[in-house]
Coordinates of C-alpha atoms in Angstrom, one line a residue:
X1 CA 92.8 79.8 80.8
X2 CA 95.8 80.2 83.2
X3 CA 93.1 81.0 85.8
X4 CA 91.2 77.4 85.6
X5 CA 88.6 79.1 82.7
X6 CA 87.7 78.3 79.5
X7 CA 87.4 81.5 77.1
X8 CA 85.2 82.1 74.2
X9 CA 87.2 84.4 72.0
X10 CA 85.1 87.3 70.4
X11 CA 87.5 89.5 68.6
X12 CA 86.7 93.1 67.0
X13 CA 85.0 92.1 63.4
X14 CA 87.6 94.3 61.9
X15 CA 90.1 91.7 63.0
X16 CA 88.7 88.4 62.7
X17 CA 91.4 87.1 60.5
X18 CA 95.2 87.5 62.5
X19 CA 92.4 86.7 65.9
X20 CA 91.6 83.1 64.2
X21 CA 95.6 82.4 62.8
X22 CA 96.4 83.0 66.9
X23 CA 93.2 80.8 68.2
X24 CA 94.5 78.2 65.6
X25 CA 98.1 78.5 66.9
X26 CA 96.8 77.7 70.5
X27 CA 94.8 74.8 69.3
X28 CA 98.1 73.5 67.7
X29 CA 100.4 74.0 70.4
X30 CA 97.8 72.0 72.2
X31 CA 95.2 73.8 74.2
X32 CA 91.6 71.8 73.7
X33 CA 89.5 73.0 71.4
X34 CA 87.0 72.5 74.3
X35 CA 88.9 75.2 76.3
X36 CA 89.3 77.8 73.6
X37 CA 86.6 78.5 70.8
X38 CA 86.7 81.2 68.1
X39 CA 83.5 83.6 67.7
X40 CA 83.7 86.1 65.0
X41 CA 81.2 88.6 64.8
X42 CA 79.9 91.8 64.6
X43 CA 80.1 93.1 68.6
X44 CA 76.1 93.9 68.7
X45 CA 74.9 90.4 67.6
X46 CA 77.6 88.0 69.0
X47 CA 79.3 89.8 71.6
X48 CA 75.6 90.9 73.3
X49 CA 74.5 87.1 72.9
X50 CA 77.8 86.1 75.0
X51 CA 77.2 89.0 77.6
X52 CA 73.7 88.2 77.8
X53 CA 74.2 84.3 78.6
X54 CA 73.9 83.3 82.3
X55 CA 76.5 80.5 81.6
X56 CA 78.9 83.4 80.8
X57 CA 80.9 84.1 84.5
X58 CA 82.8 86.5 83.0
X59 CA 83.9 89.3 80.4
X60 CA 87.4 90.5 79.5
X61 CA 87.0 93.8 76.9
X62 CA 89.4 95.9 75.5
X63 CA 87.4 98.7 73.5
X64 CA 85.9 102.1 73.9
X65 CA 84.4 103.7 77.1
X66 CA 80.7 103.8 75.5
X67 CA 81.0 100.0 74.6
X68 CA 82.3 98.8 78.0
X69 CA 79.3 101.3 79.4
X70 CA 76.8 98.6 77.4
X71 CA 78.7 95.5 78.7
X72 CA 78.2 96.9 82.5
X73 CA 74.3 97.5 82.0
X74 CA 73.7 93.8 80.0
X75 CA 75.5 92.1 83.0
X76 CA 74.1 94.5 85.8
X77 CA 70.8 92.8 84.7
X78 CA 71.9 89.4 85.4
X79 CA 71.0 88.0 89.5
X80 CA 74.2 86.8 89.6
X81 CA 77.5 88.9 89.8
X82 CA 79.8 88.4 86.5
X83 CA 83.6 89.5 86.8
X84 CA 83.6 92.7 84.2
X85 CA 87.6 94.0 83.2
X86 CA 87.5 96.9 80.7
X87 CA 90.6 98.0 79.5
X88 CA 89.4 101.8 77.6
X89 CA 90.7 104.6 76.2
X90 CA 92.5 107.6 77.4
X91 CA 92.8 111.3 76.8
X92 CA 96.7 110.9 76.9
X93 CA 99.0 113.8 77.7
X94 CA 102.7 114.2 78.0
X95 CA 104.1 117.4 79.8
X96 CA 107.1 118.6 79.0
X97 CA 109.3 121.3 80.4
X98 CA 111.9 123.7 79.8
X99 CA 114.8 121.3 81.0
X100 CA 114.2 118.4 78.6
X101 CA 116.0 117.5 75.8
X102 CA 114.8 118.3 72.7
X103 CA 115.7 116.2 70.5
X104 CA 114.6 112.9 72.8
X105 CA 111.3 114.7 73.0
X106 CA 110.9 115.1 69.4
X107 CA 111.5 111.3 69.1
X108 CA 109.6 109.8 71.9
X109 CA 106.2 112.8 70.6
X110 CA 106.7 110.9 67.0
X111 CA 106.5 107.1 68.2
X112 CA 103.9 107.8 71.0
X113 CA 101.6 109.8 69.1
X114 CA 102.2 108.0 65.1
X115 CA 103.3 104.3 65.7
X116 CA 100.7 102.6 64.7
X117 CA 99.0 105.0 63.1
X118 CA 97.9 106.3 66.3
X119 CA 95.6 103.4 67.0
X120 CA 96.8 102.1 70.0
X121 CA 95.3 102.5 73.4
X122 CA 98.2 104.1 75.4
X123 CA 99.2 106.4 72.2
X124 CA 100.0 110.6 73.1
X125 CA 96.8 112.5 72.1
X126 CA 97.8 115.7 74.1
X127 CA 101.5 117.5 74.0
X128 CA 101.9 120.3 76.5
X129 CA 105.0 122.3 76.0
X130 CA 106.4 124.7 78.7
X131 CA 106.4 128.3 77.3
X132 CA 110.1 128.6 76.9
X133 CA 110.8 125.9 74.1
X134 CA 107.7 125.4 72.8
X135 CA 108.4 127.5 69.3
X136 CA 111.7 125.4 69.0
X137 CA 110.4 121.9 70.0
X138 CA 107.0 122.4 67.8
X139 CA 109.3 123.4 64.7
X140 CA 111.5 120.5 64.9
X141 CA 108.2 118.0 65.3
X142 CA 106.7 119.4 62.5
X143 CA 110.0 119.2 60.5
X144 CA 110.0 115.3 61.4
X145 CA 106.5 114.7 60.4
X146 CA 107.7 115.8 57.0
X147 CA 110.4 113.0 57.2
X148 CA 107.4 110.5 57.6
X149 CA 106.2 108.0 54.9
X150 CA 102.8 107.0 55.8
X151 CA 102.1 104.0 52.9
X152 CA 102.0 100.1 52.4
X153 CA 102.8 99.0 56.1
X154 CA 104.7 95.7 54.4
X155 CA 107.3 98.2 53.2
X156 CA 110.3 98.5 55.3
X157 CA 110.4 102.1 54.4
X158 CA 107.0 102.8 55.5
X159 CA 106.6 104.4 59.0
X160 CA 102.6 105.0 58.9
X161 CA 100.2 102.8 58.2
X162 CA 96.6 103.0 57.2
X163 CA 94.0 103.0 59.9
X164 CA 91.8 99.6 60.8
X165 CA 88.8 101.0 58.5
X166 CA 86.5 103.3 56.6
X167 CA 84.0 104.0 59.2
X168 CA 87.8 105.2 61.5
X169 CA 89.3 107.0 58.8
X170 CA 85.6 109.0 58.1
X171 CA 85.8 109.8 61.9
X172 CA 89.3 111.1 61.8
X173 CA 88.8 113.1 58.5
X174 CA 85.4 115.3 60.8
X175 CA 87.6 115.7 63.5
X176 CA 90.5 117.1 61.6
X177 CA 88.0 119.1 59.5
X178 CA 86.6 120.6 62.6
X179 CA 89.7 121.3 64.4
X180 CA 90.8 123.3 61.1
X181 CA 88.2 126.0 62.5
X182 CA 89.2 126.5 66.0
X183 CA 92.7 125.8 66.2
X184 CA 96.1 128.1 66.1
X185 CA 97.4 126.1 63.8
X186 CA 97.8 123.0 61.5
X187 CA 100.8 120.4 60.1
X188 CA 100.3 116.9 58.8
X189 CA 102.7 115.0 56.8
X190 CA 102.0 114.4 53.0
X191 CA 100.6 112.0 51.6
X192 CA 101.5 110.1 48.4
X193 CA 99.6 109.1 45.5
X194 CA 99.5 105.5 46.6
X195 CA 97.7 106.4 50.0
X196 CA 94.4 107.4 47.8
X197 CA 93.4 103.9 47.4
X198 CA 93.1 102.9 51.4
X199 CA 91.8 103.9 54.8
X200 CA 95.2 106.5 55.4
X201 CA 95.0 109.5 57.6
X202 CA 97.7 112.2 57.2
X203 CA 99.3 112.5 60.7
X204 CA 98.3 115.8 62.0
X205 CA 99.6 118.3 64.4
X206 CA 96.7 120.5 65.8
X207 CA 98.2 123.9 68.3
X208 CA 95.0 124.4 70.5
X209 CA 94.4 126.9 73.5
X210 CA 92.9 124.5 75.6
X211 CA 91.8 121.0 77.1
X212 CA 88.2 121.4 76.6
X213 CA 88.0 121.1 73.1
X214 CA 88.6 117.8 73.3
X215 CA 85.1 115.9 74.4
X216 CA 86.5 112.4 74.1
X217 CA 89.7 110.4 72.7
X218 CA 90.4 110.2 69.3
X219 CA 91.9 107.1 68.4
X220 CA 94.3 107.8 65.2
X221 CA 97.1 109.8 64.1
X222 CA 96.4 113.3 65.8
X223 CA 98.3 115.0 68.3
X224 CA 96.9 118.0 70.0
X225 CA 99.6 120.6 71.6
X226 CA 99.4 123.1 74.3
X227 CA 101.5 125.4 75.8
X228 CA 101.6 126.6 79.1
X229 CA 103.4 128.6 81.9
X230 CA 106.3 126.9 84.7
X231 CA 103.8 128.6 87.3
X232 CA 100.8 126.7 85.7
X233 CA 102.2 123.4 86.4
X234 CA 99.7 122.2 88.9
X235 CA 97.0 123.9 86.5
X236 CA 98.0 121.8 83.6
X237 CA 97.7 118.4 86.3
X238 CA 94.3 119.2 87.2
X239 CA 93.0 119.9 83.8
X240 CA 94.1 116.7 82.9
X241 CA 92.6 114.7 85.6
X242 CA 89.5 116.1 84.9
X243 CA 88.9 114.5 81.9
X244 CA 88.2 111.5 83.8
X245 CA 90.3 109.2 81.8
X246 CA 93.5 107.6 83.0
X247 CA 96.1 105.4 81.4
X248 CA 99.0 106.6 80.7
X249 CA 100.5 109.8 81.0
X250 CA 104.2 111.0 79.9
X251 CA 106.7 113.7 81.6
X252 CA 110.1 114.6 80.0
X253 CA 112.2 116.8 82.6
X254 CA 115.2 116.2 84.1
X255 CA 114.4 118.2 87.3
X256 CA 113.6 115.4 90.0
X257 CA 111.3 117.6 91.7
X258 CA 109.1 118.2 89.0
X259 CA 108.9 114.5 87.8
X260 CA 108.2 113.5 91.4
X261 CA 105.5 116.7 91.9
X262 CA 103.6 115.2 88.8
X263 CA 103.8 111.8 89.5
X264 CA 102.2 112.4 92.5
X265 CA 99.2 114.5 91.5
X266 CA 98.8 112.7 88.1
X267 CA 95.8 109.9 87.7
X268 CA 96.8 107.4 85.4
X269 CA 97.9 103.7 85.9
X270 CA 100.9 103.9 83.4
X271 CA 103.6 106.9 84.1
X272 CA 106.3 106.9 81.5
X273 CA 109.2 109.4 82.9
X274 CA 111.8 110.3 80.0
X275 CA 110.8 107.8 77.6
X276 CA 107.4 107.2 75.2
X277 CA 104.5 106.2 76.4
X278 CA 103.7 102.9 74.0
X279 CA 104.7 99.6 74.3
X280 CA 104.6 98.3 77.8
X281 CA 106.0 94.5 78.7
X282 CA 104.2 92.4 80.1
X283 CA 106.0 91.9 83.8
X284 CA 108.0 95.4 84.0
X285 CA 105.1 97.4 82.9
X286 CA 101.9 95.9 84.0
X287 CA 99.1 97.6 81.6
X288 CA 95.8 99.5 82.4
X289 CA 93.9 102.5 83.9
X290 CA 91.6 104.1 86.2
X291 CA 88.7 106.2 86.0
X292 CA 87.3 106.2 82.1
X293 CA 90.1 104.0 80.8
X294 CA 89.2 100.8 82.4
X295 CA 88.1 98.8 85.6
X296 CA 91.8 97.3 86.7
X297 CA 93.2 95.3 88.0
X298 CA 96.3 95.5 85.7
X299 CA 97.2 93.1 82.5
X300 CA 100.7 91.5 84.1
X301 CA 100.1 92.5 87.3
X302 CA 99.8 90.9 90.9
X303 CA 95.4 91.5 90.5
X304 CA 94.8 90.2 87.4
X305 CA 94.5 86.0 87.3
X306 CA 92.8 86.6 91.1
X307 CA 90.1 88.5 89.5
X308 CA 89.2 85.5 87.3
X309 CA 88.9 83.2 90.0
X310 CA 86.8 82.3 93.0
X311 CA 89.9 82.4 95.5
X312 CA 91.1 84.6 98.0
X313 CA 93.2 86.9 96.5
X314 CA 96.7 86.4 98.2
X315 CA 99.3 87.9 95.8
X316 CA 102.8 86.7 96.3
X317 CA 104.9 90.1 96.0
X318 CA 108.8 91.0 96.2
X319 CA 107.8 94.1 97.9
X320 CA 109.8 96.6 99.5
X321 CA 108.0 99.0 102.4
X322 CA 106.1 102.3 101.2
X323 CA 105.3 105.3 103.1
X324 CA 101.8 105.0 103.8
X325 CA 99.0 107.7 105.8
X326 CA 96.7 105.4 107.3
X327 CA 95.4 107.8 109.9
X328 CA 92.1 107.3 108.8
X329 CA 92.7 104.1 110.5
X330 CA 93.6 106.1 113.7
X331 CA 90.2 107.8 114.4
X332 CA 88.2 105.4 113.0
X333 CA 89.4 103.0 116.0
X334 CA 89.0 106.1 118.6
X335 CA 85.5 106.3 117.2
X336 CA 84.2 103.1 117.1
X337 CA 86.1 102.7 120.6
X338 CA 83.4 105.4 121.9
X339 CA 80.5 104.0 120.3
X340 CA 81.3 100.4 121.9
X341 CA 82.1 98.9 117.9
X342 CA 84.0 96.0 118.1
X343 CA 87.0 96.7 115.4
X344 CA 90.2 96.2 117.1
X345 CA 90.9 93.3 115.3
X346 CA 89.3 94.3 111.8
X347 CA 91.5 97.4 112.0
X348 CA 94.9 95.6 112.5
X349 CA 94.4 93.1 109.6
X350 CA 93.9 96.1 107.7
X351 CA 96.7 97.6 108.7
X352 CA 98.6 94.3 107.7
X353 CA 96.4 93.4 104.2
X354 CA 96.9 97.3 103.3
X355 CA 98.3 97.2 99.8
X356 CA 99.4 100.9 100.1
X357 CA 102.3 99.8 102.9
X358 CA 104.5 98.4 99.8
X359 CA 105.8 98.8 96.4
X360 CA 107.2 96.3 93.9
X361 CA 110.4 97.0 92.1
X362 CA 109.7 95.1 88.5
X363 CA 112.4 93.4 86.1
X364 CA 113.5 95.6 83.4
X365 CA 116.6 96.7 80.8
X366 CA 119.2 98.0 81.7
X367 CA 119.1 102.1 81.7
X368 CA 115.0 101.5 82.9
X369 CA 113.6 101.6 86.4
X370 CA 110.0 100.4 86.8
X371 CA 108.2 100.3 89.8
X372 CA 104.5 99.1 91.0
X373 CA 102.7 100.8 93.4
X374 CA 98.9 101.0 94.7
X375 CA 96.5 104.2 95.8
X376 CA 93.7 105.1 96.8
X377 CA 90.4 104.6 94.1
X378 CA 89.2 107.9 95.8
X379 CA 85.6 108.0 97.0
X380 CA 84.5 105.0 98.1
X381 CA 80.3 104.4 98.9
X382 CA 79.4 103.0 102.0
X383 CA 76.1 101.7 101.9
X384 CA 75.0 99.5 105.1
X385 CA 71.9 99.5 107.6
X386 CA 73.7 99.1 111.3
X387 CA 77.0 100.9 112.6
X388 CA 78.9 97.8 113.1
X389 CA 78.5 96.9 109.3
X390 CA 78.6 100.3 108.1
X391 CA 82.3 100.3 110.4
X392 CA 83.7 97.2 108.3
X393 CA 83.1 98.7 104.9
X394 CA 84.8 102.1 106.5
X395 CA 87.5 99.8 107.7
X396 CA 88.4 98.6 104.1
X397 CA 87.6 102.1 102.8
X398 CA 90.9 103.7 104.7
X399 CA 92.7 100.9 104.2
X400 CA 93.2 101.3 101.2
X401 CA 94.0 105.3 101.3
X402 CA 90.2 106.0 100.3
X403 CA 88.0 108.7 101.7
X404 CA 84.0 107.5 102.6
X405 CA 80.6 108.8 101.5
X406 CA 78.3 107.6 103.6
X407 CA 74.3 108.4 103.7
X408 CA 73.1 111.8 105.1
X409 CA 71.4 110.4 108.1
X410 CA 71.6 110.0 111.7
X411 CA 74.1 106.8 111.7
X412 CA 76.1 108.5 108.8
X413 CA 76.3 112.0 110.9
X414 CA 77.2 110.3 113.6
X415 CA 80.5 108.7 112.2
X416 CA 81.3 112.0 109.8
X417 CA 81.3 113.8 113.1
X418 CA 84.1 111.7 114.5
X419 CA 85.8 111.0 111.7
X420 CA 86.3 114.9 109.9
X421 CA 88.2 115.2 107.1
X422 CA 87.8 111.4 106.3
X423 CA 84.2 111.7 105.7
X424 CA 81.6 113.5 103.7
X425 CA 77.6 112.6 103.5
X426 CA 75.6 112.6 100.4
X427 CA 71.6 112.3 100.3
X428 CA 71.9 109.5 98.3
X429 CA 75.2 107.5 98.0
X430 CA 74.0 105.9 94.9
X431 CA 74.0 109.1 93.4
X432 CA 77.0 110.5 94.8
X433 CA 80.5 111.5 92.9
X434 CA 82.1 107.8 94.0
X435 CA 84.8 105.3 93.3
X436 CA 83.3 102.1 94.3
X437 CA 80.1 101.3 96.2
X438 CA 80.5 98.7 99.7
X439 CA 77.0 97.4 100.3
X440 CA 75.4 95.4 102.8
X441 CA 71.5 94.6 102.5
X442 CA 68.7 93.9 100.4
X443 CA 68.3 95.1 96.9
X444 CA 71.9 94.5 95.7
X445 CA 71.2 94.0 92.1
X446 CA 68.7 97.1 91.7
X447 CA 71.9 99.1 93.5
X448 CA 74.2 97.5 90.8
X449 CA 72.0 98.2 87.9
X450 CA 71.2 102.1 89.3
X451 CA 75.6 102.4 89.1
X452 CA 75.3 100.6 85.6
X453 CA 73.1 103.1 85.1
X454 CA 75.4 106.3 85.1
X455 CA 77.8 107.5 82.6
X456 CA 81.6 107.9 82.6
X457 CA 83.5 105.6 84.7
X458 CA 82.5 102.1 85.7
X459 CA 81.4 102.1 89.3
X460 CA 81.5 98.7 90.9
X461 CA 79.3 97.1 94.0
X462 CA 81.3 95.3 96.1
X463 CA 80.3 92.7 98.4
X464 CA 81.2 91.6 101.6
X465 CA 83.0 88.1 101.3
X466 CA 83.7 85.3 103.2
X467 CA 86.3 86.8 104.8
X468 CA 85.2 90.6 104.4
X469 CA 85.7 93.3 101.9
X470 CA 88.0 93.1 99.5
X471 CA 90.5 95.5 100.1
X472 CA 92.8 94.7 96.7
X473 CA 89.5 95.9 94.9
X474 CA 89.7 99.5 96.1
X475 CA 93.3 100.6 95.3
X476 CA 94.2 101.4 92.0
X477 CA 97.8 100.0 90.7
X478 CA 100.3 102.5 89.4
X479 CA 102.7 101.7 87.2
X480 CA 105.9 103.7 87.1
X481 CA 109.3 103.7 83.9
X482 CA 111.9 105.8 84.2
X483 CA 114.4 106.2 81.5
X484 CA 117.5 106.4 83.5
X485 CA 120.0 107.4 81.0
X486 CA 118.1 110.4 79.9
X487 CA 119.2 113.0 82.5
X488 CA 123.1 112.7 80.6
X489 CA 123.7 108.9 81.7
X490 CA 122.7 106.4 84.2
X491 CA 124.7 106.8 87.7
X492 CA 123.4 103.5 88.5
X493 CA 126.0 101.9 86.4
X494 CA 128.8 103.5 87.9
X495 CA 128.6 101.8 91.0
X496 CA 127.9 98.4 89.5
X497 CA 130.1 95.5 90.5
X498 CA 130.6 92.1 89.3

């Protein structure tokens, strides 16, 4: 609505009731009823009717990877081009090393894995504990979980609730059943005699050798810990990128080095530094991920409104200059310079529009630094039949800190062989391990229903515009809180003055 639409509001059937008390709220602090409607139903009946209607421009989800999967293909079959944002789940880890403090950990491990009875989107699935305190920091998580009462969630003495429903808590109760046979060990927390009528799930501690055993996120009360070596650092990084899922992500240390290392190997929109990983704010943390866990831009941040418009998206930032390699920039000029490409001026807008060249410091308490930046999506598609248009969409490509795919043929040879290192060819680039697809030709929609097509992350075609590609759409945003007074006090407030 704050973007000029009017929104049909389809909530999850499981919470039909607290969705119509808020839609009735709006309509009485005076938003027309012609502006906001209310649509309960069950997600296959109403929720396919509303992504299957042409008058529908756009869809806003927040669900599952699978369901957002079914929402691409139903509007990839539409002729037109409907804005899709998926906000998804997320295989979320928290690394943890031999300098933290353990009693902080222990805290922040209970909120971000049980608050909520685990049901939150950005909630800690996966603990790994460096080597050296991983005995003592697992025995003092296991002796809170025995402090836990899981119960009646309108008791003030209650810390765990019951989860949404049956079909969750059956779900929950096979994992935990089949993790009882392949894991080190087990903990949960008791439960009483009054959690036998309800949908409860014992919070559960699971020790587990590694990553692979877990095929997809499980959304409740379980946390999964690892242990692993100081030298395996940049082991433990890559084993969780390759999940494919990426929202948030937690790091308690209070070696700089390290923090900085992992934030910048780590694949996730949300990085929580020294703190737990739930509850961002709208405005300091801006909310969403990458990869599996969603389609950006960011809930709260700079992207979002533009997306549900049809303006040029001109965000108005308080941005302070970032370090940025745009060298792909560099030889793609020198090569379209010797094949007589006409890019001097696409190429220094670029350089100007690049999102990568700034960062946004964001408003926050006191003791908390949070900061905004952008990256690269990856692997970006470029899918065009002359050199001068197939130069444009490489153009936005290393703008925004992306590396190309181009076609294996003699106009994509051509450009890999100038361009090494920024470059690699694939046989078919529909079919290639990409990002985001920039195309230019016929057959747009049968390109957009063969990436609909695929599983895993959502892989968008983008268009050429008015005024070119996009360049906003191919950077992901990176959201960054640090707990300042966690390393034995904030410095920052020493030098404070009135």
């Amino acid at each position: 609505m704050a973007a000029g639409n009017t929104v049909l509001a389809k909530p999850a059937e499981q919470t039909s009731l607290i969705a119509a008390y808020a839609v009735r709220l709006l309509h009485e602090a005076g938003i027309p009823r012609a502006a906001l409607q209310f649509l309960p139903g069950r997600g296959e009946v109403v929720g396919a009717a509303l992504t299957g209607d042409a008058r529908i421009q756009g869809v806003i989800f927040t669900g599952s990877t699978e369901v957002a999967q079914i929402i691409n293909r139903t509007l990839a079959k539409r002729h037109d081009d409907p804005v899709l944002v998926a906000e998804t789940g997320g295989m979320n880890a928290m690394i943890v090393d031999s300098s933290a403090l353990p009693e902080q950990v222990v805290t922040d491990v209970l909120s971000s894995a049980f608050d909520s009875a685990g049901q939150r989107c950005s909630a800690l699935r996966v603990l790994y504990l460096q080597n050296d305190i991983a005995d003592k920091v697992i025995a003092m998580i296991k002796g809170a979980m025995d402090e836990l009462t899981v119960g009646n969630p309108a008791k003030l003495t209650t810390d765990v609730g019951p989860v949404i429903d049956a079909e969750a808590q059956a779900g929950l109760l096979a994992h935990i059943a089949r993790m009882k046979n392949s894991a080190r060990s087990m903990h949960q927390t008791k439960l009483s005699a009054e959690c036998e009528q309800g949908t409860f799930v014992a919070p559960t501690l699971f020790e587990i050798d590694n990553l692979s055993e877990l095929k997809r996120e499980v959304f409740g009360p379980v946390l999964h810990v690892l242990r692993y070596a100081a030298s395996d650092l940049d082991k433990v990084v890559a084993e969780i990128n390759a999940t494919g899922y990426g929202l948030t992500h937690g790091i308690h240390s209070r070696i700089d080095e390290t923090i900085a290392d992992i934030c910048g190997k780590i694949k996730v929109g949300n990085i929580y530094v020294n703190r737990n990983i739930v509850g961002a704010v709208v405005g300091v943390q801006p909310f969403g991920g990458e990869g599996k866990s969603g389609t950006g831009p960011k809930a709260g941040g700079p992207y979002y409104l533009y997306r549900l418009t049809r303006a040029a998206w001109q965000p108005k930032l308080a941005a302070a200059p970032a370090a940025a390699d745009l060298s792909a920039l560099d030889a793609l000029a020198a090569a379209a310079k010797a094949q007589g490409l006409a890019l001097d001026g696409a190429i220094a807008a670029a350089r100007k529009e690049s999102p990568l060249t700034h960062s946004v410091a964001l408003p926050g308490p006191t003791g908390e630094n949070n900061l905004l930046s952008f990256a690269g999506r990856g692997r970006i598609g470029c899918v065009a039949d002359d050199a001068q248009a197939l130069a444009e969409q490489l153009v936005a490509a290393f703008a925004a800190g992306n590396r190309a795919v181009l076609a294996d043929n003699e106009l994509g040879r051509k450009f890999a062989s100038a361009l090494n290192g920024h470059v690699s060819l694939a046989a078919d680039v529909l079919e290639a391990d990409v990002d985001a697809v920039l195309y230019a030709g016929a057959k747009a929609e049968e390109a957009r229903r063969e990436l609909a097509a695929r599983d895993g992350a959502l892989v968008p075609l983008i268009l050429r515009g008015e005024n070119g590609y996009n360049v906003h759409r191919l950077v992901v945003e990176r959201a960054l809180s640090v707990n300042t007074t966690a390393a034995g006090g904030n410095a920052s407030l020493m030098s404070m003055t009135e």
